[in-house]
Coordinates of C-alpha atoms in Angstrom, one line a residue:
Chain A
M141 CA -56.2 -54.6 15.7
D142 CA -58.6 -57.4 15.0
L143 CA -58.1 -60.9 13.7
E144 CA -60.4 -61.5 10.7
L145 CA -60.2 -65.3 10.8
S146 CA -63.4 -66.6 12.3
E147 CA -64.3 -68.6 9.3
H148 CA -61.3 -70.9 9.9
F149 CA -62.3 -71.8 13.5
T150 CA -65.2 -73.4 15.2
P151 CA -67.2 -70.9 17.2
D152 CA -65.9 -72.0 20.6
A153 CA -62.4 -72.1 19.3
W154 CA -62.7 -68.7 17.8
Q155 CA -64.1 -67.2 20.9
M156 CA -61.1 -68.5 22.8
L157 CA -58.6 -67.2 20.3
N158 CA -60.3 -63.9 20.0
S159 CA -60.3 -63.5 23.8
F160 CA -56.6 -64.4 23.9
W161 CA -55.9 -61.8 21.2
H162 CA -57.8 -59.0 22.9
S163 CA -56.3 -59.9 26.2
L164 CA -52.8 -59.6 24.8
Q165 CA -53.6 -56.2 23.4
E166 CA -55.1 -55.0 26.6
R167 CA -52.1 -56.1 28.5
M168 CA -49.8 -54.2 26.1
K169 CA -51.9 -51.0 26.5
E170 CA -52.0 -51.4 30.2
L171 CA -48.2 -51.5 30.3
K172 CA -48.0 -48.5 27.9
I173 CA -46.0 -50.3 25.3
A174 CA -45.3 -48.1 22.3
N175 CA -47.7 -48.5 19.5
T176 CA -45.0 -49.3 17.0
Q177 CA -43.7 -52.1 19.2
Q178 CA -47.2 -53.4 19.8
T179 CA -47.9 -53.5 16.1
T180 CA -44.7 -55.3 15.3
I181 CA -45.3 -58.1 17.8
L182 CA -49.0 -58.4 17.0
S183 CA -48.3 -58.5 13.3
G184 CA -45.8 -61.2 13.8
I185 CA -48.2 -63.3 15.9
E186 CA -51.0 -62.7 13.4
E187 CA -48.7 -63.9 10.6
F188 CA -47.9 -67.0 12.7
I189 CA -51.6 -67.7 13.0
H190 CA -52.0 -67.3 9.2
E191 CA -49.2 -69.8 8.6
F192 CA -50.7 -72.2 11.1
I193 CA -54.0 -72.1 9.2
E194 CA -52.2 -72.6 5.9
D195 CA -50.5 -75.7 7.4
Y196 CA -53.8 -77.1 8.7
K197 CA -54.8 -79.1 5.7
D198 CA -58.0 -80.7 7.0
R199 CA -61.2 -79.6 5.5
E200 CA -62.8 -79.0 8.8
R201 CA -62.6 -75.9 10.8
I202 CA -59.9 -75.8 13.5
N203 CA -61.5 -77.1 16.7
F204 CA -61.1 -76.0 20.3
E205 CA -58.3 -78.5 21.1
R206 CA -56.1 -77.5 18.1
T207 CA -56.7 -73.9 18.9
L208 CA -55.6 -74.4 22.4
E209 CA -52.4 -76.0 21.0
L210 CA -52.0 -72.9 18.8
I211 CA -52.3 -70.6 21.7
Q212 CA -49.7 -72.7 23.6
E213 CA -47.4 -72.4 20.7
I214 CA -47.8 -68.6 20.7
G215 CA -47.3 -68.4 24.4
S216 CA -49.1 -66.6 27.2
P217 CA -49.3 -62.8 27.3
S218 CA -46.9 -62.9 30.3
E219 CA -44.3 -64.8 28.4
I220 CA -44.6 -62.6 25.4
L221 CA -44.2 -59.4 27.5
Q222 CA -41.3 -60.9 29.4
A223 CA -39.6 -61.7 26.1
M224 CA -39.9 -58.0 25.2
D225 CA -37.5 -57.1 28.0
L226 CA -39.8 -54.6 29.5
P227 CA -39.4 -53.4 33.1
I228 CA -42.4 -55.3 34.3
E229 CA -42.8 -55.6 38.0
E230 CA -42.9 -59.2 39.2
K231 CA -46.2 -58.6 41.0
I232 CA -48.0 -57.5 37.9
I233 CA -46.7 -60.7 36.2
Q234 CA -47.9 -62.8 39.0
D235 CA -51.3 -61.2 39.1
R236 CA -51.8 -61.6 35.4
R237 CA -50.8 -65.2 35.4
E238 CA -54.1 -66.0 37.0
A239 CA -55.9 -63.8 34.5
D240 CA -54.3 -65.7 31.7
I241 CA -55.7 -68.9 33.0
K242 CA -59.1 -67.4 33.2
T243 CA -58.8 -66.0 29.7
A244 CA -57.6 -69.3 28.3
T245 CA -60.5 -71.2 29.8
V246 CA -63.2 -69.0 28.3
D247 CA -65.9 -71.4 27.5
F248 CA -69.0 -69.8 26.1
R249 CA -71.0 -72.5 27.8
E250 CA -69.5 -71.5 31.2
D251 CA -70.4 -67.9 30.5
Y252 CA -74.1 -68.8 30.5
S253 CA -74.2 -69.2 34.3
K254 CA -72.1 -66.2 35.2
T255 CA -73.2 -63.3 33.1
T256 CA -76.4 -62.2 31.4
Q257 CA -75.6 -62.2 27.7
I258 CA -77.5 -62.5 24.5
K259 CA -76.8 -65.4 22.2
C260 CA -77.0 -64.7 18.5
Q261 CA -79.4 -67.3 17.1
I262 CA -77.6 -67.4 13.8
C263 CA -74.0 -68.2 14.8
E264 CA -74.5 -68.7 18.6
W265 CA -72.0 -66.1 19.5
L266 CA -72.4 -64.6 23.0
N267 CA -72.9 -60.8 22.8
A268 CA -73.3 -58.1 25.4
S269 CA -76.8 -57.9 26.7
D270 CA -77.5 -54.6 25.0
S271 CA -76.2 -55.6 21.6
K272 CA -78.5 -55.2 18.6
F273 CA -76.1 -56.7 16.1
C274 CA -74.0 -59.8 16.5
E275 CA -70.3 -58.9 16.7
N276 CA -69.3 -62.1 15.1
C277 CA -71.6 -62.5 12.1
G278 CA -73.0 -59.0 12.0
K279 CA -76.7 -60.1 11.8
R280 CA -79.4 -58.5 13.8
I281 CA -80.0 -60.4 17.0
I282 CA -83.5 -61.7 16.4
K283 CA -84.7 -62.2 19.9
Q284 CA -83.6 -60.1 22.8
R285 CA -83.7 -62.7 25.5
E286 CA -81.4 -63.8 28.2
M287 CA -79.7 -67.1 27.8
K288 CA -79.2 -68.8 31.1
K289 CA -77.1 -71.9 31.4
P290 CA -79.3 -74.9 30.6
S291 CA -77.8 -76.9 33.5
Y292 CA -80.5 -79.6 33.2
I293 CA -79.9 -80.1 29.5
P294 CA -76.4 -80.9 28.2
Q295 CA -75.3 -78.8 25.3
E296 CA -75.3 -81.9 23.1
A297 CA -79.0 -82.3 23.6
I298 CA -79.5 -78.8 22.3
D299 CA -77.2 -79.5 19.4
H300 CA -78.9 -82.8 18.6
P301 CA -82.6 -82.3 19.1
Y302 CA -83.5 -85.6 17.7
I303 CA -81.8 -87.4 20.5
A304 CA -83.3 -85.2 23.2
S305 CA -86.8 -85.3 21.8
L306 CA -86.9 -88.9 21.0
S307 CA -85.5 -89.9 24.4
I308 CA -88.1 -87.7 26.2
S309 CA -90.9 -89.0 24.0
Y310 CA -90.0 -92.6 24.6
L311 CA -90.1 -91.9 28.4
I312 CA -93.5 -90.4 28.0
L313 CA -94.6 -93.3 25.9
I314 CA -93.7 -95.9 28.5
T315 CA -95.1 -93.8 31.4
L316 CA -98.4 -93.1 29.7
G317 CA -98.6 -96.7 28.5
V318 CA -98.3 -97.9 32.1
V319 CA -100.8 -95.4 33.4
F320 CA -103.4 -96.1 30.8
H321 CA -103.0 -99.8 31.1
Y322 CA -103.6 -99.5 34.8
L323 CA -106.7 -97.3 34.3
R324 CA -108.1 -99.7 31.8
N325 CA -107.4 -102.9 33.6
S326 CA -108.0 -102.2 37.2
P327 CA -111.5 -103.4 38.0
S328 CA -111.7 -101.5 41.3
N329 CA -110.6 -98.2 39.8
P330 CA -113.7 -95.9 39.6
T331 CA -112.2 -93.9 36.7
R332 CA -112.0 -97.0 34.6
L333 CA -113.5 -96.5 31.1
S334 CA -115.1 -99.2 29.2
H335 CA -113.1 -100.5 26.3
E336 CA -115.6 -99.5 23.7
R337 CA -116.0 -96.0 25.0
F338 CA -112.2 -95.6 25.2
I339 CA -111.8 -96.6 21.6
E340 CA -114.6 -94.4 20.6
I341 CA -112.9 -91.3 22.1
L342 CA -109.6 -92.1 20.7
H343 CA -110.8 -93.0 17.2
D344 CA -110.9 -89.5 15.8
I345 CA -107.8 -88.1 17.6
P346 CA -105.1 -89.5 15.3
I347 CA -106.6 -88.0 12.2
F348 CA -106.6 -84.4 13.5
I349 CA -103.4 -84.5 15.5
L350 CA -101.2 -87.2 14.1
I351 CA -101.3 -86.3 10.5
P352 CA -100.4 -82.6 11.0
T353 CA -97.6 -83.9 13.3
I354 CA -96.2 -86.1 10.5
I355 CA -96.5 -83.2 8.1
I356 CA -94.6 -80.8 10.4
G357 CA -91.9 -83.4 11.1
L358 CA -91.4 -84.2 7.5
F359 CA -91.4 -80.5 6.5
S360 CA -88.8 -79.7 9.1
G361 CA -86.6 -82.5 7.9
Y362 CA -87.1 -81.3 4.4
V363 CA -86.0 -77.7 5.3
I364 CA -82.9 -79.0 7.0
D365 CA -82.1 -81.6 4.4
H366 CA -82.9 -79.9 1.2
S367 CA -81.3 -76.5 1.8
F368 CA -78.0 -78.1 2.7
L369 CA -77.5 -80.5 -0.2
E370 CA -74.7 -78.9 -2.2
E371 CA -72.8 -76.9 0.4
R372 CA -72.4 -79.8 2.8
R373 CA -71.0 -82.1 0.2
S374 CA -68.7 -79.7 -1.5
K375 CA -67.2 -77.9 1.3
Y376 CA -67.9 -79.1 4.8
D377 CA -67.8 -82.3 6.8
T378 CA -70.3 -84.8 5.5
Q379 CA -71.0 -86.4 8.9
L380 CA -74.1 -84.3 9.4
S381 CA -75.3 -85.1 5.9
H382 CA -75.1 -88.8 6.8
F383 CA -77.1 -88.2 9.9
Q384 CA -79.8 -86.4 8.0
D385 CA -79.8 -89.1 5.2
Y386 CA -80.4 -91.8 7.8
Y387 CA -83.2 -89.8 9.3
S388 CA -84.8 -89.4 5.9
L389 CA -84.2 -93.1 5.2
G390 CA -86.0 -93.9 8.4
I391 CA -89.1 -92.0 7.2
I392 CA -89.0 -93.8 3.9
L393 CA -88.6 -97.2 5.5
T394 CA -91.6 -96.4 7.7
L395 CA -93.9 -95.7 4.7
I396 CA -92.7 -98.9 3.0
S397 CA -93.4 -100.9 6.2
L398 CA -96.9 -99.5 6.4
W399 CA -97.6 -100.6 2.9
L400 CA -96.2 -104.1 3.5
L401 CA -98.2 -104.5 6.7
Y402 CA -101.5 -103.7 5.0
V403 CA -100.7 -106.0 2.1
Y404 CA -98.9 -109.0 3.6
L405 CA -99.9 -109.5 7.3
P406 CA -101.9 -112.7 7.8
F407 CA -104.2 -111.1 10.3
S408 CA -106.4 -108.1 9.9
I409 CA -105.1 -104.9 11.2
N410 CA -107.1 -101.7 11.6
Y411 CA -106.1 -98.1 11.2
N412 CA -105.1 -97.3 14.7
E413 CA -103.0 -100.4 15.1
A414 CA -101.2 -99.6 11.9
L415 CA -100.4 -96.2 13.1
V416 CA -98.8 -97.5 16.3
L417 CA -96.8 -100.0 14.2
V418 CA -95.8 -97.2 11.9
F419 CA -94.4 -95.0 14.7
S420 CA -92.7 -97.9 16.4
L421 CA -90.9 -98.9 13.2
A422 CA -90.1 -95.3 12.3
F423 CA -88.4 -94.6 15.6
F424 CA -86.8 -98.0 15.6
A425 CA -85.1 -97.0 12.3
N426 CA -84.2 -93.7 13.8
G427 CA -82.7 -95.3 16.8
I428 CA -80.6 -97.5 14.7
A429 CA -79.5 -94.6 12.6
I430 CA -78.6 -92.5 15.6
W431 CA -76.6 -95.4 17.1
I432 CA -74.7 -96.0 13.9
N433 CA -73.9 -92.3 13.8
K434 CA -72.9 -92.1 17.4
R435 CA -69.3 -91.6 16.6
N436 CA -70.2 -88.8 14.3
L437 CA -72.3 -87.1 16.9
D438 CA -69.3 -87.3 19.3
N439 CA -67.5 -85.1 16.9
R440 CA -69.2 -82.0 18.2
S441 CA -67.2 -79.5 16.3
A442 CA -68.2 -80.9 13.0
I443 CA -71.8 -81.1 13.9
T444 CA -72.0 -77.7 15.5
T445 CA -70.1 -76.2 12.6
S446 CA -72.5 -77.8 10.1
Y447 CA -75.5 -76.5 11.9
L448 CA -74.1 -73.0 11.9
D449 CA -73.3 -73.3 8.2
L450 CA -76.9 -74.5 7.7
L451 CA -78.1 -71.3 9.4
K452 CA -76.0 -69.2 7.1
F453 CA -77.0 -70.9 3.9
T454 CA -80.6 -71.7 4.5
K455 CA -82.9 -69.1 3.2
A456 CA -85.6 -70.3 5.5
I457 CA -83.5 -69.0 8.4
D458 CA -84.9 -65.5 7.7
N459 CA -88.2 -66.7 9.0
Y460 CA -87.2 -69.7 11.1
N461 CA -84.3 -70.0 13.3
Y462 CA -82.4 -73.0 14.6
T463 CA -84.2 -72.9 17.9
R464 CA -87.6 -72.9 16.3
I465 CA -86.8 -75.8 14.0
R466 CA -85.6 -77.7 17.1
D467 CA -88.8 -76.9 19.0
I468 CA -91.0 -78.0 16.1
N469 CA -89.1 -81.3 16.0
I470 CA -89.4 -81.8 19.7
A471 CA -93.1 -80.9 19.8
G472 CA -93.9 -83.1 16.9
S473 CA -92.0 -86.0 18.4
V474 CA -93.7 -85.6 21.8
V475 CA -97.2 -85.4 20.4
S476 CA -96.6 -88.4 18.2
F477 CA -95.5 -90.5 21.0
V478 CA -98.3 -89.4 23.3
I479 CA -100.8 -90.6 20.8
S480 CA -98.8 -93.8 20.2
A481 CA -98.7 -94.5 23.9
V482 CA -102.5 -94.0 24.2
L483 CA -103.1 -96.3 21.3
W484 CA -100.6 -98.8 22.5
S485 CA -102.3 -99.2 25.8
S486 CA -105.7 -99.6 24.4
Y487 CA -105.2 -103.0 22.8
D488 CA -104.2 -106.4 23.7
Y489 CA -100.5 -107.1 23.7
S490 CA -100.9 -110.1 21.6
I491 CA -100.7 -107.9 18.5
L492 CA -98.6 -105.1 19.7
G493 CA -96.4 -106.7 22.3
V494 CA -93.6 -107.3 19.8
T495 CA -93.7 -103.9 18.4
A496 CA -93.8 -102.3 21.9
W497 CA -90.6 -104.1 22.7
I498 CA -89.1 -103.1 19.3
A499 CA -89.9 -99.5 20.2
F500 CA -88.4 -99.9 23.6
I501 CA -85.0 -101.0 22.3
P502 CA -84.0 -97.8 20.5
M503 CA -85.2 -95.8 23.5
L504 CA -82.7 -97.6 25.6
L505 CA -79.9 -97.1 23.1
M506 CA -80.7 -93.4 22.9
L507 CA -80.8 -93.0 26.7
I508 CA -77.4 -94.7 26.9
N509 CA -76.1 -92.4 24.1
G510 CA -77.5 -89.4 25.9
I511 CA -75.8 -90.4 29.1
A512 CA -72.5 -91.0 27.2
L513 CA -72.8 -87.5 25.6
M514 CA -73.4 -85.9 28.9
N515 CA -70.3 -87.6 30.3
Y516 CA -68.4 -86.5 27.2
Y517 CA -69.5 -83.0 27.7
S518 CA -68.5 -82.9 31.4
W519 CA -65.1 -84.5 30.9
S520 CA -64.3 -82.5 27.8
H521 CA -65.0 -79.3 29.8
I522 CA -62.7 -80.4 32.6
N523 CA -60.0 -81.5 30.2
R524 CA -60.0 -78.2 28.5
F525 CA -59.6 -76.4 31.9
I526 CA -56.6 -78.6 32.8
A527 CA -55.0 -78.2 29.4
A528 CA -55.5 -74.4 29.5
K529 CA -53.7 -74.2 32.9
S530 CA -50.5 -75.3 31.1
L531 CA -50.5 -71.8 29.6
Q532 CA -49.2 -70.5 32.9
Chain B
M743 CA -44.0 -86.5 31.3
N744 CA -45.5 -86.2 27.8
D745 CA -43.7 -84.7 24.8
S746 CA -45.1 -81.3 25.2
E747 CA -44.0 -81.1 28.9
K748 CA -40.5 -82.4 28.0
S749 CA -40.3 -79.8 25.3
Q750 CA -41.4 -77.1 27.6
E751 CA -38.9 -78.2 30.3
C752 CA -36.0 -78.3 27.8
S753 CA -36.9 -75.0 26.2
S754 CA -37.1 -73.3 29.6
Y755 CA -33.4 -74.0 30.1
L756 CA -32.5 -72.0 27.0
G757 CA -31.6 -68.4 27.9
K758 CA -31.9 -65.6 25.5
E759 CA -28.3 -65.9 24.3
L760 CA -28.8 -69.6 23.5
S761 CA -32.1 -68.9 21.8
E762 CA -30.5 -66.3 19.6
L763 CA -27.7 -68.8 18.8
L764 CA -30.2 -71.3 17.6
L765 CA -32.1 -68.7 15.5
L766 CA -29.0 -67.6 13.8
S767 CA -27.8 -71.2 13.2
V768 CA -31.0 -72.1 11.4
L769 CA -30.6 -69.1 9.1
S770 CA -26.8 -69.7 8.6
S771 CA -27.5 -71.9 5.6
G772 CA -28.3 -68.7 3.7
E773 CA -32.0 -69.5 3.2
S774 CA -34.7 -67.0 4.1
Y775 CA -37.4 -68.3 6.4
S776 CA -40.5 -66.8 8.2
A777 CA -40.5 -67.0 11.9
Y778 CA -43.1 -69.8 11.7
K779 CA -40.8 -71.9 9.5
I780 CA -37.8 -71.2 11.8
I781 CA -39.8 -72.5 14.8
Q782 CA -40.8 -75.6 12.7
K783 CA -37.2 -76.2 11.7
I784 CA -35.8 -76.0 15.2
K785 CA -38.5 -78.4 16.4
E786 CA -37.7 -80.7 13.5
K787 CA -33.9 -80.7 14.0
S788 CA -34.3 -81.1 17.8
Q789 CA -36.9 -83.9 17.2
G790 CA -39.4 -82.0 19.2
V791 CA -37.2 -81.4 22.2
I792 CA -36.9 -77.7 21.7
S793 CA -40.0 -75.8 20.9
F794 CA -40.0 -72.0 20.7
R795 CA -43.2 -70.1 21.4
A796 CA -44.1 -67.7 18.6
G797 CA -44.9 -64.9 21.0
T798 CA -41.4 -65.0 22.5
I799 CA -39.5 -65.5 19.2
Y800 CA -40.8 -62.4 17.5
P801 CA -39.4 -60.0 20.1
Q802 CA -36.1 -61.7 19.7
M803 CA -36.2 -61.5 15.9
V804 CA -36.9 -57.8 16.3
K805 CA -33.9 -57.3 18.6
L806 CA -31.6 -59.3 16.2
E807 CA -32.9 -57.1 13.4
K808 CA -32.1 -54.0 15.4
K809 CA -28.6 -55.3 16.2
G810 CA -28.1 -55.7 12.4
L811 CA -27.8 -59.5 12.6
L812 CA -31.0 -60.2 10.7
S813 CA -32.6 -58.6 7.7
K814 CA -36.3 -58.7 7.0
R815 CA -38.0 -58.9 3.6
I816 CA -41.7 -58.7 2.9
E817 CA -43.1 -61.2 0.3
D818 CA -46.5 -61.5 -1.3
I819 CA -47.8 -65.0 -1.1
T820 CA -51.1 -66.6 -2.1
S821 CA -52.8 -68.2 0.7
H822 CA -54.6 -71.4 -0.5
A823 CA -56.5 -71.8 2.8
E824 CA -57.8 -68.2 2.7
G825 CA -57.9 -67.6 -1.0
V826 CA -56.3 -64.2 -0.8
V827 CA -52.8 -62.7 -1.4
R828 CA -51.2 -61.7 1.9
Q829 CA -47.8 -60.5 3.0
K830 CA -45.3 -62.5 4.8
A831 CA -42.1 -61.4 6.5
V832 CA -39.1 -63.6 5.9
Y833 CA -35.8 -63.3 7.6
S834 CA -32.2 -63.9 6.5
I835 CA -28.9 -63.6 8.2
T836 CA -26.6 -60.7 7.5
N837 CA -22.9 -60.9 6.7
Q838 CA -22.2 -59.2 10.0
A839 CA -24.0 -62.1 11.8
Y840 CA -21.7 -64.8 10.6
E841 CA -18.8 -63.6 12.7
V842 CA -21.1 -63.2 15.7
L843 CA -22.5 -66.7 15.1
Y844 CA -19.0 -68.2 14.9
Q845 CA -17.9 -66.6 18.2
R846 CA -21.1 -67.7 20.0
Q847 CA -20.8 -71.2 18.7
K848 CA -17.2 -71.4 19.9
A849 CA -18.3 -70.1 23.3
W850 CA -21.2 -72.6 23.5
I851 CA -19.0 -75.5 22.7
T852 CA -16.5 -74.5 25.3
L853 CA -19.3 -74.0 27.9
Q854 CA -20.9 -77.3 27.0
K855 CA -17.6 -79.2 27.5
T856 CA -17.0 -77.5 30.8
I857 CA -20.5 -78.3 32.1
N858 CA -20.3 -81.9 31.0
Q859 CA -17.0 -82.3 32.7
I860 CA -18.3 -80.9 36.0
L861 CA -21.4 -83.1 35.8
Q862 CA -19.4 -86.2 35.1
E863 CA -17.1 -85.5 38.1
M864 CA -20.1 -85.0 40.3
I865 CA -21.6 -88.3 39.1
R866 CA -18.3 -90.1 39.6
G867 CA -17.7 -88.4 42.9

């Protein structure tokens, strides 16, 4: 007897509830409870869940914490079986109490490190390693590869590639800037290039790398943004839509800034300098937007749900997948910043000093945000485990 | 101790007899309720102090039905959240249950008075 209610829960909440449900049925089979009795109790509990969903008036899907409360209101399998007045041996009850705790703390992120499973790249459901079709959404699993726990990258960084990629890119920017500055300015360094030769080498790079990078980045943003317009506003949480709007706004502000610089700056500015300024301003705007939306990003269930809905409703997902879109964004951001760092270090700071510091500030904000998210992830995981122990 | 823990501690004092008494009392008004609504009503009337677990209340409802103290009726309802018509079981008390309820309420009131008396003597003593 399966629960067909996944659309009302976030993926992690659903996995926990489904695990609980199957665990209860397995316990009943193990104790050889009559089928009629099983059906009666399970139907009653299922009805309880339906009424719980009916009462849950928020537009969002039911998150992990509320689902944990639901399971607590239903009771643990041990309590349910005890209430049925079955001649259960005390030892079995005691042994199973520990299993209940384990079941209740099923966290699909925790499973990454313990078992080899395949993650559906549509709905991120963990399936058995030999599965061809996802048991949650029914889609064919596109890539048969093992998902190991990304212990060095918090889940939020995977869910929010902009933060991860921008933070990494800024770090590369600063590092390369320092390295190239040293190479350029150290008179005793035998590898030092002359200023003119350095500029000559760099001059053609932006045209062939930077412009495709901008196009790829904008196209990715367009795919994510455009295909989600109606659904996100009519049915689901709009926090993700605000995030994407701010990102698009950042791109627009950048283009306007470039035009203003060319027209209104009192000193002359050449092509390469303008590009460095463009990227600095673009990511400054992004940094501000991400910081403004920090509280939205903390609402992981809404963001994760929105991304999964995106995967369902975006036609492009037949050819792309979420991981690929993320990788494109990360690659584009990293390449852009590498070029920016090289350009930045090749000029006097009299012109670019201010913009360099402007670019530095959002990096700091995002690193702080990233650390905060990592802490949130860690504490949320611990809190769930402690809360789940109360099922005992 | 937070509200959930208080509720759990109080609920754990309730034996099966007392739980059945509460279930029958809620339904004694003559209204029909689903198990979910019964749990909500008890929680509301006890101001959160008593909170039944759904998984433990359903076996009790089944037993009370077998004893002839409850009757079950299946209703079709439209679920606004799910957009489908589904069935819901609602329970009502039988005529036979009123006598049983009266006897149990009398027994509980007597028991409550006795226990309170003992506890007060212990406190004074």
